[in-house]
Amino acid sequence: MGLKRIRVTTKHSPPSSSSSKILLPLALLLITPLVLFVVPPISHLREPFFLIEDHRFHGDLREAHFAWNKLCFGPTFEKLKLAVFSKTWPVDATPGGMEHHASTLFNALAAKGHEVHVFTVPSDRHPHHDIQEGNLHVHFTPNNHGSLNCSLAFEIFNKESFISPFDYVHTESVSLPHWRTKAVPNVAVTWHGVWYEIIHSKLFQELLSDPNSAITAGSDTDLREALPRLVDEIRFFASYTQHICISNSASEVLVNIYQLPSRNVHVILNGVDHTKFDHNPSLGLQFRQQHGVPPNATIVMGVAGRLVRDKGHPLLHKAFSSITKRHPGVHLLVAGSGPWEKRYAELGSNVKVLGALDPSQLVKFYNALDIFVNPTLRPQGLDLTLIEAMQCGKPVLTPNFPSITGTVVVSEEIGYTFSPNVGSFVEACEMVIRDGHKRLHEKGMACKSYAMSMFTATKMTSAYERFFLCMKNSKYCSYPLHTDC
């Protein structure tokens, strides 16, 4: 089945002159390679959309132009010694996406017998003792400002390397600065967002903003500064040996815009622990009762994460205000904290503002929903909340950014997409309401199946393990090996 393309014509006031001067050159920059950001309709499939033929791949993994998560890697008996640079390491209950990714991945690799040394700082910026749990060694190396002290980290790195050399070095985005890579021969970097995508985010935010509002002051400056940062980023990306992207669209940007060799660009999608995020209707019912959701609610939507502008909360706030006027039985659960928390509370009894939830409450929250909404204005990265909701058997409603439509909402069977404007968002919400509980449940179960096939921590860990082995010894680059499933 094909993606439903929602086309909405809306009237906009003419942009301010200062915005026009910025938007025009940015538009010229972005329009030329726009083909990367247009997802063609998906043709009718004769089998479930996630049973794609990439599992029949035979050849060199370095030539694979799809996510390694699609493949089934068997056990290995060779062990690695890995060095990891991460901006922060989670020491509280609500880690950010990048640190959550690092913690999940490298705890799992250590549990598989690989020796892992992480050079980082605590997420709360307070002093903590180093962590040593089995094969996992977390070295906290902060500077006076609480950020990563690369000089101190390299002192420890060199001592460990002298004892026995590292097989490979990994960095979460630019945690290991590019000028430091000269001292390290084998470096792989996982990009959780690149400036080419960030410019799109800032452009969408500018188009949605009120030029006369004090809240959006400074957005023009952000746009002016974005282009030089993009050029600088393109120039230094080649300093890293190998590049791992967390969406298919990001890999296309790195090859076609940043002009990196395709053999050095790989896709490994994020994953979450499916044993912690699972479909459990009884938990959801309890959560609804606990937070006063009426039993006769027509549709219960939910959003989670930081309640800030670039996460799309101005968009959701306006759209939901419109929806409740026509559909008073629709309710919204808001899990998170931030500047927009108070604004949501002003919308009345149809909105329940829950504050930040710990993981044990978050799984109950997801199960309480009919559909999970992610209104983000950030085309970069792959939001873990989408994956968590899908693992809990919930369909998703999200913007039609390439990082999402090319990787997450790959079919209308699992969710709904909209253009990042209020009119399109409202129309997508209307479609959700028309489809109703039964259809949403069907889509949710399809979400669960797809998430289990692609977005588990186990699949992610196996892919990274094979990647590091491949980089150490090219025999592991062949697929399938006799041990592969």
CSV table of C-alpha atoms in Angstrom, one decimal, residues 100-404:
chain,number,residue,atom,x,y,z
A,100,HIS,CA,20.6,6.4,25.8
A,101,HIS,CA,21.9,5.0,22.6
A,102,ALA,CA,25.5,4.8,23.8
A,103,SER,CA,24.5,3.2,27.2
A,104,THR,CA,22.2,0.6,25.6
A,105,LEU,CA,24.7,-0.3,22.9
A,106,PHE,CA,27.9,-0.6,24.9
A,107,ASN,CA,26.4,-2.2,27.9
A,108,ALA,CA,25.1,-4.9,25.5
A,109,LEU,CA,28.5,-5.3,23.7
A,110,ALA,CA,30.2,-5.6,27.1
A,111,ALA,CA,27.7,-8.3,28.1
A,112,LYS,CA,28.7,-10.2,25.0
A,113,GLY,CA,32.3,-10.4,26.2
A,114,HIS,CA,33.9,-7.4,24.4
A,115,GLU,CA,36.1,-5.1,26.5
A,116,VAL,CA,34.6,-1.6,26.3
A,117,HIS,CA,36.2,1.6,27.6
A,118,VAL,CA,34.0,4.7,27.5
A,119,PHE,CA,35.5,8.2,27.8
A,120,THR,CA,32.7,10.6,28.9
A,121,VAL,CA,31.2,12.8,31.6
A,122,PRO,CA,28.2,12.2,33.9
A,123,SER,CA,24.9,13.4,32.4
A,124,ASP,CA,24.1,15.4,35.6
A,125,ARG,CA,27.5,17.2,35.4
A,126,HIS,CA,28.2,16.3,39.1
A,127,PRO,CA,31.3,14.3,40.3
A,128,HIS,CA,30.9,10.5,40.1
A,129,HIS,CA,33.3,7.6,40.5
A,130,ASP,CA,34.3,5.7,37.4
A,131,ILE,CA,32.2,2.7,36.6
A,132,GLN,CA,33.5,-0.8,36.2
A,133,GLU,CA,30.9,-3.5,35.6
A,134,GLY,CA,32.4,-6.6,34.1
A,135,ASN,CA,33.8,-5.8,30.7
A,136,LEU,CA,32.4,-2.2,30.7
A,137,HIS,CA,34.8,0.5,31.9
A,138,VAL,CA,33.4,4.1,32.1
A,139,HIS,CA,36.1,6.7,32.6
A,140,PHE,CA,34.6,10.1,33.7
A,141,THR,CA,37.0,12.8,32.4
A,142,PRO,CA,35.3,16.2,32.9
A,143,ASN,CA,36.9,19.6,32.6
A,144,ASN,CA,36.2,22.5,34.9
A,145,HIS,CA,32.9,23.2,33.0
A,146,GLY,CA,31.7,19.6,33.2
A,147,SER,CA,32.3,18.9,29.5
A,148,LEU,CA,34.6,16.1,28.2
A,149,ASN,CA,38.3,16.8,28.7
A,150,CYS,CA,39.8,15.2,25.7
A,151,SER,CA,43.4,15.7,26.9
A,152,LEU,CA,42.6,13.8,30.1
A,153,ALA,CA,40.7,11.2,28.2
A,154,PHE,CA,43.6,10.6,25.9
A,155,GLU,CA,46.0,10.1,28.8
A,156,ILE,CA,43.8,7.2,30.0
A,157,PHE,CA,43.3,6.1,26.4
A,158,ASN,CA,47.1,5.9,25.8
A,159,LYS,CA,47.6,3.9,29.0
A,160,GLU,CA,45.0,1.4,28.1
A,161,SER,CA,46.3,1.2,24.6
A,162,PHE,CA,49.8,0.5,25.9
A,163,ILE,CA,48.5,-2.5,27.9
A,164,SER,CA,46.8,-3.8,24.8
A,165,PRO,CA,45.9,-1.9,21.6
A,166,PHE,CA,42.3,-1.0,20.9
A,167,ASP,CA,40.7,-2.8,17.9
A,168,TYR,CA,38.6,0.2,17.0
A,169,VAL,CA,37.6,3.6,18.3
A,170,HIS,CA,34.0,4.8,18.2
A,171,THR,CA,32.6,8.3,18.8
A,172,GLU,CA,29.0,9.5,19.3
A,173,SER,CA,28.8,12.4,16.8
A,174,VAL,CA,31.7,14.9,17.5
A,175,SER,CA,32.4,13.7,21.0
A,176,LEU,CA,35.9,13.0,19.6
A,177,PRO,CA,36.7,16.2,17.7
A,178,HIS,CA,37.9,15.8,14.2
A,179,TRP,CA,41.3,17.4,14.9
A,180,ARG,CA,41.9,14.6,17.5
A,181,THR,CA,41.4,11.9,14.9
A,182,LYS,CA,44.9,12.3,13.5
A,183,ALA,CA,46.2,10.5,16.5
A,184,VAL,CA,43.8,7.6,16.1
A,185,PRO,CA,44.0,5.5,12.9
A,186,ASN,CA,40.7,3.7,13.0
A,187,VAL,CA,37.7,5.8,14.0
A,188,ALA,CA,34.0,5.2,13.3
A,189,VAL,CA,31.4,7.9,14.1
A,190,THR,CA,27.7,7.5,14.6
A,191,TRP,CA,25.9,10.7,13.5
A,192,HIS,CA,22.8,11.5,15.4
A,193,GLY,CA,22.1,14.5,13.2
A,194,VAL,CA,24.1,16.6,10.6
A,195,TRP,CA,23.9,20.2,9.8
A,196,TYR,CA,22.3,19.7,6.4
A,197,GLU,CA,19.3,18.3,8.2
A,198,ILE,CA,19.5,20.9,11.0
A,199,ILE,CA,19.2,23.7,8.4
A,200,HIS,CA,15.9,22.1,7.3
A,201,SER,CA,14.8,22.1,11.0
A,202,LYS,CA,15.6,25.8,11.4
A,203,LEU,CA,13.9,26.6,8.1
A,204,PHE,CA,10.6,24.9,9.2
A,205,GLN,CA,10.8,26.7,12.6
A,206,GLU,CA,11.2,30.0,10.9
A,207,LEU,CA,8.3,29.4,8.5
A,208,LEU,CA,6.0,28.6,11.5
A,209,SER,CA,7.2,31.4,13.7
A,210,ASP,CA,5.5,34.8,14.3
A,211,PRO,CA,8.1,37.4,13.1
A,212,ASN,CA,6.7,39.9,15.7
A,213,SER,CA,6.9,37.5,18.6
A,214,ALA,CA,9.6,37.9,21.2
A,215,ILE,CA,9.7,34.1,21.7
A,216,THR,CA,11.1,33.6,18.2
A,217,ALA,CA,13.6,36.5,18.4
A,218,GLY,CA,17.0,35.4,17.2
A,219,SER,CA,15.8,32.8,14.7
A,220,ASP,CA,17.2,35.0,11.8
A,221,THR,CA,20.6,34.8,13.5
A,222,ASP,CA,20.4,31.0,13.7
A,223,LEU,CA,19.7,30.8,10.0
A,224,ARG,CA,22.6,33.1,9.2
A,225,GLU,CA,25.0,31.0,11.3
A,226,ALA,CA,23.8,27.7,9.9
A,227,LEU,CA,25.2,27.8,6.4
A,228,PRO,CA,28.9,28.4,7.4
A,229,ARG,CA,28.6,25.6,10.0
A,230,LEU,CA,27.3,23.3,7.2
A,231,VAL,CA,30.3,24.1,5.0
A,232,ASP,CA,32.7,23.6,7.8
A,233,GLU,CA,31.1,20.3,8.7
A,234,ILE,CA,31.3,19.0,5.1
A,235,ARG,CA,35.0,19.8,5.0
A,236,PHE,CA,35.9,18.0,8.3
A,237,PHE,CA,33.7,14.9,7.9
A,238,ALA,CA,36.4,13.1,5.9
A,239,SER,CA,38.6,13.2,9.0
A,240,TYR,CA,36.7,10.3,10.3
A,241,THR,CA,37.4,6.9,8.8
A,242,GLN,CA,33.9,5.3,8.8
A,243,HIS,CA,30.5,6.9,9.2
A,244,ILE,CA,27.4,5.2,10.7
A,245,CYS,CA,24.0,6.9,10.1
A,246,ILE,CA,20.8,6.2,12.0
A,247,SER,CA,18.5,6.7,9.1
A,248,ASN,CA,18.6,5.9,5.4
A,249,SER,CA,18.1,9.6,4.4
A,250,ALA,CA,21.2,10.7,6.4
A,251,SER,CA,23.4,8.2,4.6
A,252,GLU,CA,22.2,9.6,1.2
A,253,VAL,CA,23.1,13.1,2.4
A,254,LEU,CA,26.6,12.0,3.4
A,255,VAL,CA,27.2,10.3,0.1
A,256,ASN,CA,25.5,12.8,-2.3
A,257,ILE,CA,26.0,16.2,-0.5
A,258,TYR,CA,29.0,15.6,1.8
A,259,GLN,CA,30.6,13.5,-1.0
A,260,LEU,CA,31.9,10.8,1.2
A,261,PRO,CA,32.7,7.4,-0.4
A,262,SER,CA,29.6,5.2,-0.2
A,263,ARG,CA,31.8,2.3,1.0
A,264,ASN,CA,32.6,4.3,4.1
A,265,VAL,CA,29.0,5.2,5.0
A,266,HIS,CA,26.7,2.6,6.7
A,267,VAL,CA,23.2,2.5,8.2
A,268,ILE,CA,22.6,1.0,11.6
A,269,LEU,CA,19.3,2.0,13.1
A,270,ASN,CA,18.6,2.7,16.8
A,271,GLY,CA,17.0,0.0,18.9
A,272,VAL,CA,15.3,-0.2,22.3
A,273,ASP,CA,14.9,-3.0,24.8
A,274,HIS,CA,11.7,-4.7,23.6
A,275,THR,CA,11.4,-6.5,27.0
A,276,LYS,CA,10.8,-3.1,28.7
A,277,PHE,CA,8.6,-1.6,26.0
A,278,ASP,CA,5.9,-4.1,25.2
A,279,HIS,CA,2.2,-4.2,24.3
A,280,ASN,CA,0.2,-4.5,27.5
A,281,PRO,CA,-3.4,-3.1,27.4
A,282,SER,CA,-4.1,-3.7,31.1
A,283,LEU,CA,-1.2,-1.3,32.0
A,284,GLY,CA,-2.7,1.2,29.6
A,285,LEU,CA,-6.2,1.0,31.2
A,286,GLN,CA,-4.7,1.5,34.7
A,287,PHE,CA,-2.8,4.5,33.5
A,288,ARG,CA,-5.9,6.1,31.9
A,289,GLN,CA,-7.9,5.5,35.2
A,290,GLN,CA,-5.0,6.9,37.3
A,291,HIS,CA,-4.9,10.2,35.3
A,292,GLY,CA,-8.7,10.7,34.9
A,293,VAL,CA,-9.1,9.9,31.2
A,294,PRO,CA,-12.9,9.5,30.6
A,295,PRO,CA,-13.9,5.9,29.7
A,296,ASN,CA,-15.9,7.2,26.7
A,297,ALA,CA,-12.9,9.2,25.2
A,298,THR,CA,-13.1,9.0,21.4
A,299,ILE,CA,-9.4,8.9,20.8
A,300,VAL,CA,-6.5,9.3,23.2
A,301,MET,CA,-3.4,10.8,21.7
A,302,GLY,CA,0.0,11.2,23.4
A,303,VAL,CA,3.2,13.0,23.0
A,304,ALA,CA,6.5,12.5,25.0
A,305,GLY,CA,9.8,14.3,25.3
A,306,ARG,CA,11.2,17.7,25.9
A,307,LEU,CA,8.4,20.3,25.5
A,308,VAL,CA,10.4,22.8,23.4
A,309,ARG,CA,9.9,24.7,20.2
A,310,ASP,CA,12.1,22.6,17.9
A,311,LYS,CA,10.2,19.4,19.0
A,312,GLY,CA,7.2,20.9,17.3
A,313,HIS,CA,5.0,21.8,20.3
A,314,PRO,CA,3.8,25.1,18.8
A,315,LEU,CA,2.5,23.0,15.9
A,316,LEU,CA,0.8,20.4,18.1
A,317,HIS,CA,-0.6,23.1,20.4
A,318,LYS,CA,-2.3,25.0,17.5
A,319,ALA,CA,-3.5,21.8,15.8
A,320,PHE,CA,-5.0,20.2,18.9
A,321,SER,CA,-6.7,23.5,19.9
A,322,SER,CA,-8.5,23.3,16.5
A,323,ILE,CA,-9.3,19.5,16.8
A,324,THR,CA,-11.0,19.7,20.2
A,325,LYS,CA,-13.4,22.4,19.0
A,326,ARG,CA,-14.9,19.8,16.5
A,327,HIS,CA,-14.1,16.6,18.4
A,328,PRO,CA,-14.6,17.2,22.2
A,329,GLY,CA,-14.1,13.5,22.8
A,330,VAL,CA,-10.4,13.5,21.7
A,331,HIS,CA,-7.9,13.7,24.6
A,332,LEU,CA,-4.2,14.4,24.7
A,333,LEU,CA,-1.7,13.1,27.2
A,334,VAL,CA,1.6,15.1,27.5
A,335,ALA,CA,4.6,13.4,29.0
A,336,GLY,CA,7.6,15.7,29.5
A,337,SER,CA,8.7,19.0,30.8
A,338,GLY,CA,9.7,22.3,29.3
A,339,PRO,CA,8.5,25.8,28.3
A,340,TRP,CA,5.4,24.5,26.6
A,341,GLU,CA,4.1,22.6,29.7
A,342,LYS,CA,2.2,25.6,30.9
A,343,ARG,CA,0.7,26.3,27.5
A,344,TYR,CA,-0.7,22.8,27.3
A,345,ALA,CA,-2.2,23.1,30.7
A,346,GLU,CA,-4.2,26.1,29.5
A,347,LEU,CA,-6.0,24.0,26.8
A,348,GLY,CA,-8.5,22.6,29.4
A,349,SER,CA,-9.6,19.2,30.6
A,350,ASN,CA,-9.0,17.4,27.3
A,351,VAL,CA,-5.2,17.7,27.9
A,352,LYS,CA,-3.4,16.0,30.8
A,353,VAL,CA,0.1,17.3,31.5
A,354,LEU,CA,2.0,14.5,33.2
A,355,GLY,CA,5.5,16.0,33.6
A,356,ALA,CA,8.6,13.9,32.9
A,357,LEU,CA,8.0,10.1,33.4
A,358,ASP,CA,10.6,7.5,34.3
A,359,PRO,CA,10.8,4.4,32.0
A,360,SER,CA,8.5,2.3,34.2
A,361,GLN,CA,5.8,4.9,33.9
A,362,LEU,CA,6.6,5.6,30.2
A,363,VAL,CA,5.6,2.1,29.1
A,364,LYS,CA,2.2,2.5,30.9
A,365,PHE,CA,1.8,5.9,29.1
A,366,TYR,CA,2.4,4.4,25.7
A,367,ASN,CA,-0.1,1.6,26.3
A,368,ALA,CA,-2.7,4.1,27.4
A,369,LEU,CA,-2.7,5.7,23.9
A,370,ASP,CA,-4.7,5.0,20.7
A,371,ILE,CA,-1.9,6.8,18.8
A,372,PHE,CA,1.5,8.4,19.5
A,373,VAL,CA,2.2,11.8,18.1
A,374,ASN,CA,5.6,13.1,17.4
A,375,PRO,CA,5.3,16.7,16.0
A,376,THR,CA,9.0,17.2,15.7
A,377,LEU,CA,10.5,20.0,13.5
A,378,ARG,CA,13.9,18.3,13.6
A,379,PRO,CA,14.4,16.2,10.4
A,380,GLN,CA,17.6,14.8,11.8
A,381,GLY,CA,18.1,11.7,13.8
A,382,LEU,CA,15.7,8.9,14.7
A,383,ASP,CA,13.6,9.7,17.8
A,384,LEU,CA,13.6,6.9,20.3
A,385,THR,CA,10.1,7.8,21.4
A,386,LEU,CA,8.7,6.7,18.1
A,387,ILE,CA,10.4,3.3,18.4
A,388,GLU,CA,9.3,2.9,22.0
A,389,ALA,CA,5.7,3.6,21.1
A,390,MET,CA,5.8,1.2,18.2
A,391,GLN,CA,7.3,-1.6,20.4
A,392,CYS,CA,4.2,-1.0,22.6
A,393,GLY,CA,2.0,-1.6,19.6
A,394,LYS,CA,0.9,1.9,18.9
A,395,PRO,CA,0.6,3.6,15.5
A,396,VAL,CA,2.4,6.9,15.0
A,397,LEU,CA,1.5,10.3,13.7
A,398,THR,CA,4.6,12.3,12.6
A,399,PRO,CA,5.9,14.8,10.0
A,400,ASN,CA,6.8,13.4,6.6
A,401,PHE,CA,10.6,14.0,6.9
A,402,PRO,CA,12.8,11.6,5.0
A,403,SER,CA,14.5,10.3,8.1
A,404,ILE,CA,11.0,9.1,9.2
